[in-house]
Tab-separated table of N, CA and C in Angstrom:
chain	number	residue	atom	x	y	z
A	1	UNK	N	1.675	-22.857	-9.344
A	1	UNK	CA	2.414	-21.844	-10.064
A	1	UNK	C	1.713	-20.495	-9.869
A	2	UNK	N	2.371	-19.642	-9.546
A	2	UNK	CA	2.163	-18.337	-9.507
A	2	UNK	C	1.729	-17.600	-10.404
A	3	UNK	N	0.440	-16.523	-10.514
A	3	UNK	CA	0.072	-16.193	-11.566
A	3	UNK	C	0.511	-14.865	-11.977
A	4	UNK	N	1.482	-13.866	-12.650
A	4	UNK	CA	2.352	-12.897	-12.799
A	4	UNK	C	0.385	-11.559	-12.869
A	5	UNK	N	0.857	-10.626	-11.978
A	5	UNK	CA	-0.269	-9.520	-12.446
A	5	UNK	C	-0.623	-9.108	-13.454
A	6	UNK	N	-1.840	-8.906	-13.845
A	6	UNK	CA	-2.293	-7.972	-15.120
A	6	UNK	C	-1.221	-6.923	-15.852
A	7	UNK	N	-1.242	-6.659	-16.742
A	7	UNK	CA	0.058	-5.255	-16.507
A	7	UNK	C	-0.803	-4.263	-16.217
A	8	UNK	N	-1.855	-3.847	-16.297
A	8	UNK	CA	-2.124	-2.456	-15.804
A	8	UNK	C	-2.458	-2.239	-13.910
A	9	UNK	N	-2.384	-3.723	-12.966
A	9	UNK	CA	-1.750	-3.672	-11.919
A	9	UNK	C	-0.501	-3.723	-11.360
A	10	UNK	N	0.296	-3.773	-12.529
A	10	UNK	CA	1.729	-3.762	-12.226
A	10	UNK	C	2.285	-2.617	-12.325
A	11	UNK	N	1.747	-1.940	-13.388
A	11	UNK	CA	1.866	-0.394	-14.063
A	11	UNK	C	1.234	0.411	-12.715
A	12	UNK	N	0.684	0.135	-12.320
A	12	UNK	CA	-0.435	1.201	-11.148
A	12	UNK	C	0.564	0.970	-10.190
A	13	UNK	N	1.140	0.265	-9.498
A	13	UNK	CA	1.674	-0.084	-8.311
A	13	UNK	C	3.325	0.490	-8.951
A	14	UNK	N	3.781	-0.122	-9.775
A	14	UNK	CA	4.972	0.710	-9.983
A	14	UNK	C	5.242	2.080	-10.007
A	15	UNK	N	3.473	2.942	-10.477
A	15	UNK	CA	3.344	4.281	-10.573
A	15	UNK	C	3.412	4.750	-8.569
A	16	UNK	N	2.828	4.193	-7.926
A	16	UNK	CA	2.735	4.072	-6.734
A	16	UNK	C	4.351	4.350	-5.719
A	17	UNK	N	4.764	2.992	-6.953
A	17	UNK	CA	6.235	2.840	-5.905
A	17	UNK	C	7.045	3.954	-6.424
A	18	UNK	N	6.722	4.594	-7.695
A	18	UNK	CA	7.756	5.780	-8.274
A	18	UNK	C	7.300	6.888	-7.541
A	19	UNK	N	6.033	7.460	-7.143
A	19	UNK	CA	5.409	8.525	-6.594
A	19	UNK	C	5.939	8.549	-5.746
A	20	UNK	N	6.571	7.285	-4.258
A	20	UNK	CA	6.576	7.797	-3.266
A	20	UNK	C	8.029	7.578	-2.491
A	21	UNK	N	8.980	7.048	-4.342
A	21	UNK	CA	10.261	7.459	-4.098
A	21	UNK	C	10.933	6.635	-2.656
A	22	UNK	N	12.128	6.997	-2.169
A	22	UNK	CA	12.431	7.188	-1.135
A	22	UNK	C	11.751	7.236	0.459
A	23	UNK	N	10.754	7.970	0.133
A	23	UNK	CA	9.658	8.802	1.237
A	23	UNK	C	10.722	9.417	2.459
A	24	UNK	N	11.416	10.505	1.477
A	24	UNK	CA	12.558	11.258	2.585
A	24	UNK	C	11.454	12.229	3.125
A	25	UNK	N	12.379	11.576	4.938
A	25	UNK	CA	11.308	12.732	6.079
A	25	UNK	C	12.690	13.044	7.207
A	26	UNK	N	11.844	13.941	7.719
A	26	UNK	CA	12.695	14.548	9.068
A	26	UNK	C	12.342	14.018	10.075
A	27	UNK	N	11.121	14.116	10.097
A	27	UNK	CA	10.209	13.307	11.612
A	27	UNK	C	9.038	12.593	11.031
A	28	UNK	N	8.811	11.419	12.361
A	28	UNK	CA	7.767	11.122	12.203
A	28	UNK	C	6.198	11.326	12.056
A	29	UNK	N	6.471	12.552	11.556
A	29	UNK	CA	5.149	13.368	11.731
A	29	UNK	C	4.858	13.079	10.182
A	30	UNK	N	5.812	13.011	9.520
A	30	UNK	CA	5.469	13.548	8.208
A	30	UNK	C	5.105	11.951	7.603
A	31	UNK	N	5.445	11.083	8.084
A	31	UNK	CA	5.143	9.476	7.406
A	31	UNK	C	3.678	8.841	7.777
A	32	UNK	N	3.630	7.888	7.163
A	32	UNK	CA	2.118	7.860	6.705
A	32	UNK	C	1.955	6.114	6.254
A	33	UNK	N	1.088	6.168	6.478
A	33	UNK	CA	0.976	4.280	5.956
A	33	UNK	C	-0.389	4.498	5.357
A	34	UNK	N	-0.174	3.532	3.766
A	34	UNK	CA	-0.694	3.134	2.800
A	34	UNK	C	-0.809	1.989	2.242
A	35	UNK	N	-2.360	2.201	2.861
A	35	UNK	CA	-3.460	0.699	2.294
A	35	UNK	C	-3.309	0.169	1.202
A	36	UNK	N	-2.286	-1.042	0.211
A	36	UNK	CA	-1.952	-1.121	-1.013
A	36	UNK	C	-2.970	-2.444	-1.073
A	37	UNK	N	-4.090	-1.852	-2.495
A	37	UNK	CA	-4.458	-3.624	-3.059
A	37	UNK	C	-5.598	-3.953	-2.184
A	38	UNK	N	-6.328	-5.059	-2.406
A	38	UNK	CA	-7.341	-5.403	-2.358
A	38	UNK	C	-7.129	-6.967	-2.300
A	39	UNK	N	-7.732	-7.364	-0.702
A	39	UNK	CA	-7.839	-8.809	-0.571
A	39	UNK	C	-9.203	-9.739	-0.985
A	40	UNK	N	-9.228	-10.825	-1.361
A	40	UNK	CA	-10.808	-11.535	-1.730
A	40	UNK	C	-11.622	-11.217	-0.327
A	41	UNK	N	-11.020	-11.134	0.748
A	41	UNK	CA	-12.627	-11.464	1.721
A	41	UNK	C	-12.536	-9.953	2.321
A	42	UNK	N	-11.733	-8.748	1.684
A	42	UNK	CA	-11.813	-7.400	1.612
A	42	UNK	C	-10.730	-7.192	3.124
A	43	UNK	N	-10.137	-5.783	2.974
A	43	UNK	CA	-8.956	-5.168	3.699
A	43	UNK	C	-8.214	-5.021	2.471
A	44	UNK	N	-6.911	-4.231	2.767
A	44	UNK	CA	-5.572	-3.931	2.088
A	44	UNK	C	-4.792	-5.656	1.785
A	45	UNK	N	-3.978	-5.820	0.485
A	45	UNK	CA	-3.292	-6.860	0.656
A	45	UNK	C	-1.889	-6.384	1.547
A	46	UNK	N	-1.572	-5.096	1.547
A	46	UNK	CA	-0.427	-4.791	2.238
A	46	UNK	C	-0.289	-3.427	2.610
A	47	UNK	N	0.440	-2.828	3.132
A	47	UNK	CA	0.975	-1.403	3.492
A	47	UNK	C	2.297	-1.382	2.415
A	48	UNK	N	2.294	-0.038	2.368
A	48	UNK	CA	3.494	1.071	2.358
A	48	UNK	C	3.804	2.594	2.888
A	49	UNK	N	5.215	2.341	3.117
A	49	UNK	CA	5.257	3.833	3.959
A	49	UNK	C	5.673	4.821	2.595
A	50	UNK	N	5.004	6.112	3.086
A	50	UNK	CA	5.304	7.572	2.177
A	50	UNK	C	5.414	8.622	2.862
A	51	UNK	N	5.818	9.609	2.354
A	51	UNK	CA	6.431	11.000	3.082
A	51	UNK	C	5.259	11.937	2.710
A	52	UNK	N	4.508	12.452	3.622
A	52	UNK	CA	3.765	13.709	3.009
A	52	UNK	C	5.022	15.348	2.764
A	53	UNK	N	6.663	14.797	3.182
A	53	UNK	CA	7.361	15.913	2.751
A	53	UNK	C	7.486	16.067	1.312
A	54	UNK	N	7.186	14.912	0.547
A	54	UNK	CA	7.582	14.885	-0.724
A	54	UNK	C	6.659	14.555	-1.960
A	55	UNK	N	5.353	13.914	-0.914
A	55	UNK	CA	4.726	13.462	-2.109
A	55	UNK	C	3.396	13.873	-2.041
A	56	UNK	N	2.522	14.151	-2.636
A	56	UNK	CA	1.130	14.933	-2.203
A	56	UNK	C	-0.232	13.479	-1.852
A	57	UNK	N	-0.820	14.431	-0.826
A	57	UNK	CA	-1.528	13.405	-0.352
A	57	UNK	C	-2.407	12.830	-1.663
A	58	UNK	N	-3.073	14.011	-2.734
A	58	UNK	CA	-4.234	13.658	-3.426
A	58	UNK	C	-3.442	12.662	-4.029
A	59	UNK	N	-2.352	13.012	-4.856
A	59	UNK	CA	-1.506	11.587	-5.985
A	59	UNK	C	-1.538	10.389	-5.844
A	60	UNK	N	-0.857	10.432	-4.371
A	60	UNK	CA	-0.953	9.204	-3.785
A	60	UNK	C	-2.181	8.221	-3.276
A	61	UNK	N	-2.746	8.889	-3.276
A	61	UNK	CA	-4.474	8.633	-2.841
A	61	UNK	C	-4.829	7.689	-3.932
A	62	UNK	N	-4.837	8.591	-4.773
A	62	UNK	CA	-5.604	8.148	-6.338
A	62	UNK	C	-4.903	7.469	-6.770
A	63	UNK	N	-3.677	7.363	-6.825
A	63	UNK	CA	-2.877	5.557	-7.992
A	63	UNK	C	-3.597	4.531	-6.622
A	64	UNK	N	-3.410	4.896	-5.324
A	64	UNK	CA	-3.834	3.935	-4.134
A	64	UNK	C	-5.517	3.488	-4.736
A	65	UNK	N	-6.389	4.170	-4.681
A	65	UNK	CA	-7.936	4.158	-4.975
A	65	UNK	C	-7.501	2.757	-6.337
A	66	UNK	N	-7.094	3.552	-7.019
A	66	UNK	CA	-6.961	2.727	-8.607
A	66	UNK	C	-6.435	1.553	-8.761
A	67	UNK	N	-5.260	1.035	-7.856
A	67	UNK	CA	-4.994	-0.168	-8.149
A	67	UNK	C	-5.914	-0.869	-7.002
A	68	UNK	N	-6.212	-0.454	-5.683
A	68	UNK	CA	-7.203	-1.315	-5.035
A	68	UNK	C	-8.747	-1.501	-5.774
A	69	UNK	N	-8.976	-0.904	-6.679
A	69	UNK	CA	-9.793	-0.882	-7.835
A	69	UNK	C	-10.046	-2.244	-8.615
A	70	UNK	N	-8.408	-2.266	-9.218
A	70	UNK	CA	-7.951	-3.073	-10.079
A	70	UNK	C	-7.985	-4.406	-9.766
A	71	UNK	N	-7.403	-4.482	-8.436
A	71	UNK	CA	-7.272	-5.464	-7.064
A	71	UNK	C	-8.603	-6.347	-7.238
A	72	UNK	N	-9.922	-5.362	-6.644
A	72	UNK	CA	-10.942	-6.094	-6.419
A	72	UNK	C	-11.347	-6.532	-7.473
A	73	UNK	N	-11.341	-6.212	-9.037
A	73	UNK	CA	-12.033	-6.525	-10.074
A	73	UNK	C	-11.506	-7.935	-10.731
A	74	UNK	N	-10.030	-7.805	-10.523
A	74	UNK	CA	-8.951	-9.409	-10.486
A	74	UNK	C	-9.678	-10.272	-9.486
A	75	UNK	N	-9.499	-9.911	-8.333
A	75	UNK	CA	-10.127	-10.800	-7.529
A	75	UNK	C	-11.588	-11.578	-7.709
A	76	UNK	N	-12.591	-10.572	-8.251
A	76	UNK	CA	-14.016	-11.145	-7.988
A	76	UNK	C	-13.931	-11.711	-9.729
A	77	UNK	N	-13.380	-11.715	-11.000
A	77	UNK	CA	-13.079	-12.264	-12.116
A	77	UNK	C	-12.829	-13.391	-11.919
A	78	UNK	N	-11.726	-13.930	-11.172
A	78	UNK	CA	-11.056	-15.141	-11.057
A	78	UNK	C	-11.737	-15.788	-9.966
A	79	UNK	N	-12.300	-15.559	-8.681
A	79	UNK	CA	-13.101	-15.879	-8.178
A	79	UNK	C	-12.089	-16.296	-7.115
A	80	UNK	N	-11.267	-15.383	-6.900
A	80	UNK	CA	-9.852	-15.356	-6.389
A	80	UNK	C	-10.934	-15.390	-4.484
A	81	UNK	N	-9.559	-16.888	-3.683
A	81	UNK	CA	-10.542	-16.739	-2.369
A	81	UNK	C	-8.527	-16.416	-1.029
A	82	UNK	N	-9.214	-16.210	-0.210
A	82	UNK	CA	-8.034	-15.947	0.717
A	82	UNK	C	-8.361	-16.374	1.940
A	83	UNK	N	-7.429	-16.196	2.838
A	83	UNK	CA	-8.083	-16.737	4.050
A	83	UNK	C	-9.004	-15.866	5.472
A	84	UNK	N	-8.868	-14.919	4.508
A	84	UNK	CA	-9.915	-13.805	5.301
A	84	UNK	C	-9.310	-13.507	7.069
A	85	UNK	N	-7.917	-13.497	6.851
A	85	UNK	CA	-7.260	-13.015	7.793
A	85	UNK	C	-7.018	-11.436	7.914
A	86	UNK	N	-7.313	-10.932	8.981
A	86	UNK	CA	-7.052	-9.235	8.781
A	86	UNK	C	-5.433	-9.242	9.101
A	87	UNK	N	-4.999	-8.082	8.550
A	87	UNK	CA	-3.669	-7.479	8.362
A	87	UNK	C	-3.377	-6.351	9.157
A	88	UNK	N	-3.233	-6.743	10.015
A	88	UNK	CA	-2.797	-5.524	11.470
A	88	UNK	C	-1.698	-4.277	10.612
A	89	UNK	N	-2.632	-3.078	10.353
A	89	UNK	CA	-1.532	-1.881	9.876
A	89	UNK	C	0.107	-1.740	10.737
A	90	UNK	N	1.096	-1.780	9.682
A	90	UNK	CA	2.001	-1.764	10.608
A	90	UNK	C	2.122	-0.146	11.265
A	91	UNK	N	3.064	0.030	12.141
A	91	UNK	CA	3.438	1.360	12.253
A	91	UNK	C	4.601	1.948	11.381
A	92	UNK	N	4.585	3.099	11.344
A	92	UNK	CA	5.434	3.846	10.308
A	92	UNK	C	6.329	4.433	11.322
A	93	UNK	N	7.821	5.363	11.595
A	93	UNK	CA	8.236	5.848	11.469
A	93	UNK	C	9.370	6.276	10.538
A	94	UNK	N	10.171	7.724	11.030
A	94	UNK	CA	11.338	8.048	10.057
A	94	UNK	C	12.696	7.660	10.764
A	95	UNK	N	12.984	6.908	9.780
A	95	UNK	CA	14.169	5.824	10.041
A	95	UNK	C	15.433	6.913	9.312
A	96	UNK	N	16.587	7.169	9.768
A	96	UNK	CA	17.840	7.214	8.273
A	96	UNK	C	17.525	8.295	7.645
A	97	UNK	N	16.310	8.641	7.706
A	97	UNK	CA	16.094	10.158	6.901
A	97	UNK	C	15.094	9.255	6.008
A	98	UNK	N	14.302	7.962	5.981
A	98	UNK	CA	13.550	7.678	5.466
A	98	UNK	C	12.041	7.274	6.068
A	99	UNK	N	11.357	7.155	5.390
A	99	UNK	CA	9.815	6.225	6.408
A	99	UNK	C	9.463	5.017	6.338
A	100	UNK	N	9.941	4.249	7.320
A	100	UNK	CA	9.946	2.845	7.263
A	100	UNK	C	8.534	2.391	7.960
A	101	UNK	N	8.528	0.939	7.521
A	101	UNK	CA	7.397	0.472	7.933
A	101	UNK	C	8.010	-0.211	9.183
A	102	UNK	N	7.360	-0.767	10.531
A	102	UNK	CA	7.855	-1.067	11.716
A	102	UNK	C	6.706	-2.499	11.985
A	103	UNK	N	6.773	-2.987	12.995
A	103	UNK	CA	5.596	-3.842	13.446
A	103	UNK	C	4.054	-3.448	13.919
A	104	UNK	N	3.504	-4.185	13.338
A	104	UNK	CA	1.992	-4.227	13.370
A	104	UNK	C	1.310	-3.038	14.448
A	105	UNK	N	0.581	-2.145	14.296
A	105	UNK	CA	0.558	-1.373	15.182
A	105	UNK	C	-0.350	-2.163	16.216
A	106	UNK	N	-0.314	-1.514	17.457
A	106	UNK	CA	-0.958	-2.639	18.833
A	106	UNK	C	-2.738	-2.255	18.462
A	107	UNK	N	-3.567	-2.761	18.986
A	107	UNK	CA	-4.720	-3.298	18.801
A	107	UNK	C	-5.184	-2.545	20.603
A	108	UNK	N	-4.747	-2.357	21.186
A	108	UNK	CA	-5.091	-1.947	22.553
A	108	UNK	C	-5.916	-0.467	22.288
């Protein structure tokens, strides 16, 4: 059975997902991928894409800092283990007038 998050990691990440909206862009210049969360054997548990047209880098930074914060302190409490697989960043572009996340960026 699945264990539902803390609420003040649910609250952080929802603040996260409200900050960065939509992430309406024009080009791919302006999108951006974000390290979300904190794995047991350390890396991001995931990405998300955001718009630096709309959302400021520091904001986003800091709910990011805070719930990967939150992340590690759940994790090393519970004694939480994973399989210590790394998570290839995906690539971002602007999709539709939005910033989508795409496949794993290449490793070359």
């Amino acid at each position: 059975m699945a264990t539902a998050p803390a609420p003040a990691q649910s609250d952080t990440l929802a603040q996260i997902k409200s900050l960065i909206g939509k992430a309406e862009c024009s080009s791919d210049s302006q999108c951006q991928i974000l390290p979300i969360g904190a794995r047991p054997c350390g890396g991001p548990a995931g990405y998300l894409a955001w718009s630096t047209a709309k959302t400021p880098v520091s904001d986003v930074q800091a709910l990011a800092d805070r719930y990967r914060g939150e992340q590690q302190e759940r994790n090393t409490r519970s004694g939480m283990l994973s399989d210590c697989r790394a998570i290839a960043p995906p690539a971002v572009s602007c999709r539709a007038g939005s910033c989508q996340l795409g496949d794993a960026l290449d490793a070359r």
